[in-house]
Each structure stands twice: as C-alpha cells, then as structure tokens.
Amino acid sequence: MKVTVRNTGNKTEDFGIEKNDDTAAIPGQIRPDSTRTVAVRVREDRRTRITVNWANKRIGTRTVKANCDKAAAAPTPTKKPDKLPHTGPDATVWARAATGVGVILTGAIIFWYGGVWPRRRDQVFPKKNS
C-alpha cells in the first residue's frame, strides 16, 4: 500500500504514519511544496487502519484490506474422495458427558455416606427433663 503525503506549507515538516497492528510508526520529513509517497506493508486478508499524524494531530485515516491472489493456488482434485468427511460429534462431547455423570455419581455417594456415617446408638447429649 502506498501513502502519499503533501506539504503545502513553506517549511519542512515532520510526519508519522501509524498502523493498528502493533508495529512501529513510520517517521518522515517532507520539504515545502512537495509530495512524498511512502510504502506501507499491510497484512493480507485483514483490515488495517492507517493514520497519518503531524504535530500529534491526526491528518487523515483510512481503513484498507489487502485482497491478494495466491501465487500458487492449490490444484482442484479431479478424483472424488473415497471416504466422506467426518461430520458427527467429536470425542470431546462424550468425554464431557462421562465427566458429568461421574461428578453426579460421586456427589450422590458422598451425600448418602454423609447421612449414614456418624450413626450412634447411645445418646451423646442427655435430654433435658423439665
């Protein structure tokens, strides 16, 4: 992508070109009454916002998307595949279901054992007689 910057003033000015993809800003200077073109690299198939700054003020902003054709496209298969693609649920669903059933069974056993365990036949605290 090429960015063109013009200076219509009468002195040399500093400018910066920034992108929103966490790369360093591209600094530059431009002479009076001249134009400068700067090549900016953008990522393929992603939107990139390009901002031109001068004296910490935004001069212009544009969002671009590089839609480059692949140099070597994959050849189309002429033979039909022997097997159909796997389209059913994967093993993760069954693993999560088994884990859920195990948690429920463990909770039921702990609940049952908590009700059975501290059984005593003799009374711990005597009853109050009034």
Coordinates of N, CA, C and O in Angstrom, one line a residue:
M1 N 0.9 -1.2 0.0 CA 0.0 0.0 0.0 C 0.9 1.2 0.0 O 1.9 1.3 0.7
K2 N 0.6 2.2 -0.8 CA 1.4 3.4 -0.9 C 0.5 4.6 -0.3 O -0.6 4.7 -0.6
V3 N 1.2 5.4 0.6 CA 0.6 6.5 1.2 C 1.3 7.7 0.7 O 2.5 7.8 0.7
T4 N 0.5 8.7 0.1 CA 1.1 9.9 -0.4 C 0.8 11.1 0.6 O -0.4 11.3 1.0
V5 N 1.8 11.8 0.9 CA 1.7 12.9 1.8 C 2.2 14.2 1.1 O 3.2 14.2 0.4
R6 N 1.4 15.3 1.2 CA 1.7 16.6 0.6 C 2.0 17.6 1.6 O 1.2 17.7 2.6
N7 N 2.9 18.5 1.4 CA 3.2 19.6 2.2 C 2.9 20.9 1.4 O 3.7 21.2 0.5
T8 N 1.9 21.6 1.8 CA 1.5 22.8 1.0 C 2.1 24.1 1.7 O 1.9 25.2 1.3
G9 N 2.8 23.9 2.8 CA 3.4 25.0 3.6 C 4.7 25.4 3.0 O 5.1 25.0 1.9
N10 N 5.4 26.3 3.7 CA 6.6 26.9 3.2 C 7.8 26.5 4.0 O 8.9 27.1 3.9
K11 N 7.7 25.4 4.9 CA 8.9 24.9 5.6 C 8.8 23.4 5.7 O 7.7 22.8 5.5
T12 N 9.9 22.8 6.0 CA 10.0 21.3 6.1 C 9.2 20.9 7.3 O 9.4 21.5 8.4
E13 N 8.4 19.8 7.2 CA 7.6 19.3 8.3 C 7.9 17.9 8.5 O 8.3 17.1 7.6
D14 N 7.7 17.5 9.8 CA 7.8 16.1 10.2 C 6.4 15.4 10.2 O 5.4 16.1 10.5
F15 N 6.3 14.2 9.9 CA 5.1 13.5 9.9 C 5.3 12.0 10.4 O 6.5 11.6 10.4
G16 N 4.3 11.3 10.7 CA 4.4 9.9 11.1 C 3.2 9.1 10.5 O 2.1 9.7 10.5
I17 N 3.4 7.9 10.1 CA 2.4 7.0 9.6 C 2.3 5.9 10.6 O 3.3 5.2 10.8
E18 N 1.1 5.7 11.1 CA 0.9 4.6 12.1 C -0.1 3.6 11.6 O -1.0 4.0 10.8
K19 N 0.0 2.3 12.0 CA -0.9 1.3 11.7 C -1.5 0.7 13.0 O -0.8 0.8 14.0
N20 N -2.6 0.0 12.9 CA -3.2 -0.5 14.1 C -2.8 -1.9 14.4 O -3.4 -2.6 15.2
D21 N -1.7 -2.4 13.8 CA -1.3 -3.8 14.0 C -0.1 -3.9 14.9 O 0.7 -4.8 14.8
D22 N 0.1 -3.0 15.9 CA 1.2 -3.1 16.8 C 2.6 -3.0 16.2 O 3.5 -3.6 16.7
T23 N 2.7 -2.3 15.1 CA 4.1 -2.1 14.6 C 4.5 -0.7 14.8 O 3.7 0.2 15.2
A24 N 5.8 -0.4 14.7 CA 6.3 0.9 14.9 C 5.8 1.9 13.9 O 5.5 1.5 12.8
A25 N 5.7 3.1 14.3 CA 5.3 4.2 13.4 C 6.4 4.5 12.4 O 7.6 4.3 12.7
I26 N 6.0 4.9 11.2 CA 7.0 5.2 10.2 C 7.1 6.7 10.2 O 6.3 7.5 9.8
P27 N 8.3 7.2 10.7 CA 8.5 8.7 10.7 C 9.0 9.2 9.3 O 9.6 8.4 8.5
G28 N 8.9 10.5 9.1 CA 9.4 11.0 7.9 C 9.4 12.5 7.9 O 8.8 13.1 8.8
Q29 N 10.0 13.1 6.9 CA 10.1 14.6 6.7 C 9.7 14.9 5.3 O 10.0 14.1 4.4
I30 N 9.0 16.0 5.1 CA 8.7 16.4 3.7 C 9.0 17.9 3.5 O 8.8 18.7 4.4
R31 N 9.6 18.2 2.4 CA 10.0 19.5 2.1 C 8.8 20.4 1.7 O 7.8 19.9 1.4
P32 N 9.0 21.7 1.7 CA 7.9 22.6 1.4 C 7.5 22.4 -0.1 O 8.3 22.2 -1.0
D33 N 6.2 22.5 -0.3 CA 5.5 22.4 -1.6 C 6.0 21.2 -2.4 O 6.3 21.2 -3.6
S34 N 6.0 20.0 -1.7 CA 6.4 18.8 -2.3 C 5.5 17.7 -1.9 O 4.7 17.8 -1.0
T35 N 5.6 16.5 -2.5 CA 4.8 15.3 -2.3 C 5.8 14.2 -2.0 O 6.8 14.1 -2.7
R36 N 5.4 13.4 -1.0 CA 6.2 12.2 -0.7 C 5.3 11.0 -0.7 O 4.3 11.0 0.0
T37 N 5.7 9.9 -1.3 CA 5.0 8.6 -1.3 C 5.8 7.6 -0.4 O 7.0 7.4 -0.7
V38 N 5.1 7.0 0.5 CA 5.7 6.0 1.5 C 5.0 4.7 1.3 O 3.8 4.6 1.3
A39 N 5.8 3.6 1.1 CA 5.2 2.3 1.0 C 5.0 1.7 2.4 O 5.8 1.7 3.3
V40 N 3.7 1.3 2.6 CA 3.3 0.8 3.9 C 2.9 -0.7 3.7 O 2.1 -1.0 2.8
R41 N 3.4 -1.6 4.5 CA 3.1 -3.0 4.4 C 1.8 -3.3 5.2 O 1.7 -2.9 6.4
V42 N 0.9 -4.0 4.6 CA -0.4 -4.3 5.3 C -0.5 -5.9 5.2 O 0.0 -6.5 4.3
R43 N -1.2 -6.4 6.2 CA -1.4 -7.9 6.2 C -2.4 -8.3 5.2 O -3.4 -7.6 5.0
E44 N -2.2 -9.5 4.7 CA -3.2 -10.0 3.7 C -4.4 -10.5 4.3 O -4.4 -11.1 5.4
D45 N -5.6 -10.1 3.7 CA -6.9 -10.6 4.1 C -7.3 -10.1 5.5 O -8.0 -10.7 6.2
R46 N -6.7 -8.9 5.9 CA -7.1 -8.3 7.2 C -7.3 -6.8 7.0 O -6.6 -6.2 6.2
R47 N -8.2 -6.3 7.8 CA -8.3 -4.8 7.7 C -7.2 -4.2 8.5 O -6.9 -4.6 9.6
T48 N -6.7 -3.1 8.0 CA -5.6 -2.3 8.6 C -6.0 -0.9 8.6 O -6.3 -0.3 7.5
R49 N -6.0 -0.2 9.7 CA -6.2 1.2 9.8 C -4.9 2.0 9.7 O -4.0 1.8 10.6
I50 N -4.8 2.8 8.7 CA -3.5 3.6 8.5 C -3.9 5.1 8.9 O -4.8 5.6 8.4
T51 N -3.0 5.7 9.8 CA -3.3 7.0 10.2 C -2.0 7.9 9.9 O -0.9 7.4 10.2
V52 N -2.2 9.1 9.4 CA -1.1 10.0 9.2 C -1.2 11.1 10.2 O -2.2 11.7 10.3
N53 N -0.1 11.3 11.0 CA -0.1 12.3 12.0 C 0.9 13.4 11.7 O 2.0 13.1 11.1
W54 N 0.6 14.6 12.2 CA 1.5 15.7 12.1 C 1.4 16.6 13.3 O 0.3 16.9 13.7
A55 N 2.4 16.8 14.1 CA 2.4 17.6 15.3 C 1.4 17.0 16.3 O 0.6 17.8 16.9
N56 N 1.4 15.7 16.4 CA 0.5 15.0 17.3 C -1.0 15.2 17.0 O -1.8 15.1 17.9
K57 N -1.3 15.6 15.8 CA -2.7 15.7 15.3 C -2.9 14.8 14.2 O -2.0 14.6 13.3
R58 N -4.1 14.2 14.1 CA -4.4 13.2 13.1 C -4.8 14.0 11.8 O -5.7 14.9 11.8
I59 N -4.1 13.8 10.7 CA -4.3 14.5 9.5 C -5.3 13.7 8.6 O -6.3 14.2 8.1
G60 N -5.1 12.4 8.6 CA -6.0 11.5 7.8 C -6.0 10.1 8.2 O -4.9 9.6 8.7
T61 N -7.1 9.4 8.1 CA -7.2 8.0 8.5 C -7.9 7.2 7.4 O -8.9 7.8 6.8
R62 N -7.5 6.0 7.1 CA -8.2 5.2 6.1 C -8.0 3.7 6.5 O -6.9 3.3 6.9
T63 N -9.1 3.0 6.4 CA -9.0 1.5 6.6 C -9.0 0.8 5.3 O -9.8 1.1 4.4
V64 N -7.9 -0.1 5.2 CA -7.8 -0.8 3.9 C -7.7 -2.3 4.2 O -7.4 -2.7 5.3
K65 N -8.0 -3.1 3.2 CA -7.9 -4.5 3.3 C -7.1 -5.0 2.0 O -7.5 -4.7 0.9
A66 N -6.1 -5.8 2.2 CA -5.3 -6.3 1.1 C -6.0 -7.6 0.7 O -6.0 -8.6 1.4
N67 N -6.5 -7.7 -0.5 CA -7.1 -8.9 -1.1 C -6.2 -9.4 -2.2 O -6.4 -9.3 -3.4
C68 N -5.1 -10.0 -1.8 CA -4.1 -10.5 -2.8 C -4.5 -11.9 -3.2 O -4.9 -12.7 -2.4
D69 N -4.3 -12.2 -4.5 CA -4.5 -13.5 -5.0 C -3.3 -14.4 -4.6 O -2.1 -13.9 -4.7
K70 N -3.5 -15.6 -4.3 CA -2.4 -16.5 -4.0 C -1.6 -16.8 -5.3 O -2.2 -17.0 -6.3
A71 N -0.3 -16.8 -5.1 CA 0.6 -17.1 -6.3 C 0.4 -18.5 -6.8 O 0.3 -18.7 -8.0
A72 N 0.4 -19.4 -5.9 CA 0.2 -20.8 -6.3 C -1.0 -21.4 -5.7 O -1.0 -21.8 -4.5
A73 N -2.1 -21.4 -6.4 CA -3.3 -21.9 -5.8 C -3.3 -23.4 -5.8 O -2.6 -24.0 -6.7
A74 N -4.0 -24.0 -4.9 CA -4.0 -25.5 -4.8 C -4.8 -26.0 -6.0 O -5.8 -25.5 -6.4
P75 N -4.3 -27.1 -6.6 CA -5.0 -27.7 -7.8 C -6.3 -28.3 -7.3 O -6.4 -28.9 -6.2
T76 N -7.3 -28.2 -8.2 CA -8.6 -28.8 -7.8 C -8.5 -30.3 -8.1 O -7.9 -30.8 -9.1
P77 N -9.0 -31.1 -7.1 CA -8.9 -32.6 -7.3 C -9.8 -33.1 -8.4 O -11.0 -32.6 -8.6
T78 N -9.3 -33.9 -9.2 CA -10.1 -34.5 -10.3 C -10.8 -35.8 -9.9 O -11.7 -36.2 -10.5
K79 N -10.2 -36.5 -8.9 CA -10.8 -37.7 -8.4 C -11.6 -37.5 -7.2 O -11.3 -36.7 -6.3
K80 N -12.8 -38.1 -7.1 CA -13.6 -38.0 -6.0 C -13.0 -38.7 -4.8 O -12.4 -39.8 -4.9
P81 N -13.1 -38.2 -3.6 CA -12.5 -38.9 -2.4 C -13.2 -40.2 -2.1 O -14.4 -40.4 -2.4
D82 N -12.5 -41.1 -1.6 CA -13.0 -42.5 -1.3 C -13.9 -42.4 0.0 O -14.9 -43.2 0.1
K83 N -13.6 -41.6 1.0 CA -14.3 -41.5 2.2 C -15.0 -40.2 2.3 O -14.5 -39.2 1.9
L84 N -16.2 -40.2 3.0 CA -16.8 -38.9 3.3 C -16.1 -38.3 4.5 O -15.6 -39.0 5.3
P85 N -16.2 -37.0 4.6 CA -15.6 -36.3 5.8 C -16.3 -36.6 7.0 O -17.5 -36.9 7.0
H86 N -15.6 -36.6 8.2 CA -16.3 -36.9 9.4 C -17.1 -35.7 9.8 O -16.6 -34.6 10.0
T87 N -18.4 -35.9 10.0 CA -19.3 -34.7 10.4 C -20.0 -34.9 11.7 O -20.7 -34.0 12.1
G88 N -19.8 -36.0 12.4 CA -20.5 -36.2 13.6 C -19.8 -35.5 14.8 O -18.8 -34.8 14.6
P89 N -20.4 -35.7 16.0 CA -19.8 -35.0 17.2 C -18.4 -35.7 17.5 O -18.2 -36.9 17.3
D90 N -17.5 -34.9 17.9 CA -16.2 -35.4 18.2 C -16.2 -36.0 19.6 O -17.2 -36.0 20.3
A91 N -15.1 -36.5 20.0 CA -14.9 -37.3 21.2 C -15.1 -36.4 22.4 O -15.3 -36.8 23.6
T92 N -14.9 -35.1 22.3 CA -15.0 -34.1 23.4 C -16.4 -34.1 24.0 O -16.5 -34.1 25.2
V93 N -17.4 -34.3 23.2 CA -18.8 -34.3 23.7 C -19.0 -35.5 24.6 O -19.5 -35.4 25.7
W94 N -18.5 -36.7 24.2 CA -18.6 -37.9 25.0 C -17.8 -37.8 26.3 O -18.2 -38.3 27.3
A95 N -16.6 -37.2 26.2 CA -15.8 -37.1 27.4 C -16.4 -36.2 28.4 O -16.4 -36.4 29.6
R96 N -17.0 -35.1 27.9 CA -17.7 -34.2 28.9 C -18.9 -34.8 29.5 O -19.2 -34.6 30.7
A97 N -19.6 -35.6 28.7 CA -20.8 -36.3 29.3 C -20.4 -37.3 30.3 O -21.0 -37.4 31.4
A98 N -19.3 -38.0 30.1 CA -18.8 -39.0 31.0 C -18.3 -38.3 32.3 O -18.6 -38.8 33.4
T99 N -17.7 -37.2 32.2 CA -17.2 -36.4 33.3 C -18.4 -35.9 34.2 O -18.4 -36.0 35.4
G100 N -19.5 -35.5 33.5 CA -20.7 -35.0 34.2 C -21.3 -36.1 35.0 O -21.8 -35.9 36.1
V101 N -21.5 -37.3 34.4 CA -22.1 -38.5 35.0 C -21.2 -38.9 36.2 O -21.8 -39.2 37.3
G102 N -19.9 -38.8 36.1 CA -19.0 -39.2 37.2 C -19.2 -38.2 38.3 O -19.2 -38.6 39.5
V103 N -19.3 -36.9 38.1 CA -19.5 -35.9 39.1 C -20.8 -36.2 39.8 O -20.9 -36.1 41.1
I104 N -21.8 -36.4 39.1 CA -23.1 -36.7 39.7 C -23.1 -37.9 40.6 O -23.6 -37.9 41.8
L105 N -22.5 -39.0 40.1 CA -22.4 -40.2 41.0 C -21.6 -40.0 42.2 O -21.9 -40.5 43.3
T106 N -20.4 -39.3 42.1 CA -19.6 -39.0 43.2 C -20.4 -38.2 44.2 O -20.3 -38.5 45.5
G107 N -21.1 -37.2 43.8 CA -21.9 -36.4 44.7 C -23.0 -37.2 45.4 O -23.2 -37.0 46.6
A108 N -23.6 -38.1 44.7 CA -24.6 -38.9 45.3 C -24.0 -39.9 46.4 O -24.6 -40.0 47.5
I109 N -22.9 -40.4 46.1 CA -22.2 -41.3 47.1 C -21.8 -40.5 48.3 O -22.0 -41.0 49.5
I110 N -21.2 -39.4 48.2 CA -20.8 -38.5 49.3 C -22.1 -38.1 50.1 O -22.1 -38.2 51.4
F111 N -23.2 -37.8 49.5 CA -24.4 -37.4 50.2 C -25.0 -38.6 50.9 O -25.3 -38.4 52.1
W112 N -25.0 -39.7 50.3 CA -25.5 -40.9 51.0 C -24.6 -41.3 52.2 O -25.1 -41.5 53.3
Y113 N -23.3 -41.3 52.0 CA -22.4 -41.7 53.1 C -22.4 -40.7 54.2 O -22.3 -41.0 55.4
G114 N -22.6 -39.4 53.9 CA -22.8 -38.4 55.0 C -24.0 -38.6 55.8 O -24.0 -38.2 57.0
G115 N -25.0 -39.2 55.3 CA -26.2 -39.5 56.1 C -26.1 -40.7 56.9 O -26.7 -40.9 57.9
V116 N -25.2 -41.7 56.5 CA -25.1 -42.9 57.2 C -24.0 -42.9 58.2 O -24.1 -43.6 59.3
W117 N -22.9 -42.2 58.0 CA -21.7 -42.4 58.7 C -21.8 -42.1 60.2 O -21.4 -43.0 61.0
P118 N -22.1 -41.0 60.7 CA -22.0 -40.7 62.2 C -23.1 -41.3 63.0 O -23.6 -40.7 63.9
R119 N -23.6 -42.5 62.7 CA -24.7 -43.1 63.5 C -24.2 -43.6 64.8 O -23.2 -44.3 64.9
R120 N -24.9 -43.2 65.9 CA -24.6 -43.7 67.2 C -25.8 -44.3 67.8 O -26.9 -43.7 67.7
R121 N -25.7 -45.3 68.5 CA -26.9 -45.9 69.2 C -27.1 -45.2 70.5 O -28.2 -45.0 71.0
D122 N -26.0 -44.9 71.2 CA -26.2 -44.2 72.5 C -26.3 -42.7 72.3 O -25.8 -42.2 71.3
Q123 N -27.0 -42.0 73.2 CA -27.2 -40.6 73.0 C -26.0 -39.8 73.5 O -25.4 -40.1 74.6
V124 N -25.5 -38.9 72.7 CA -24.3 -38.1 73.0 C -24.7 -37.1 74.1 O -23.9 -37.0 75.1
F125 N -25.7 -36.4 74.0 CA -26.1 -35.4 75.0 C -27.4 -35.9 75.6 O -28.4 -36.3 75.0
P126 N -27.4 -35.8 77.0 CA -28.7 -36.3 77.7 C -29.8 -35.3 77.4 O -29.6 -34.1 77.2
K127 N -31.0 -35.8 77.4 CA -32.2 -35.0 77.2 C -32.5 -34.1 78.5 O -32.2 -34.6 79.6
K128 N -33.0 -33.0 78.3 CA -33.3 -32.1 79.5 C -34.7 -32.5 79.9 O -35.7 -32.6 79.2
N129 N -34.8 -32.8 81.2 CA -36.1 -33.1 81.8 C -36.6 -31.9 82.5 O -35.9 -31.3 83.4
S130 N -37.8 -31.5 82.3 CA -38.2 -30.3 83.0 C -39.1 -30.6 84.1 O -39.8 -31.5 84.4

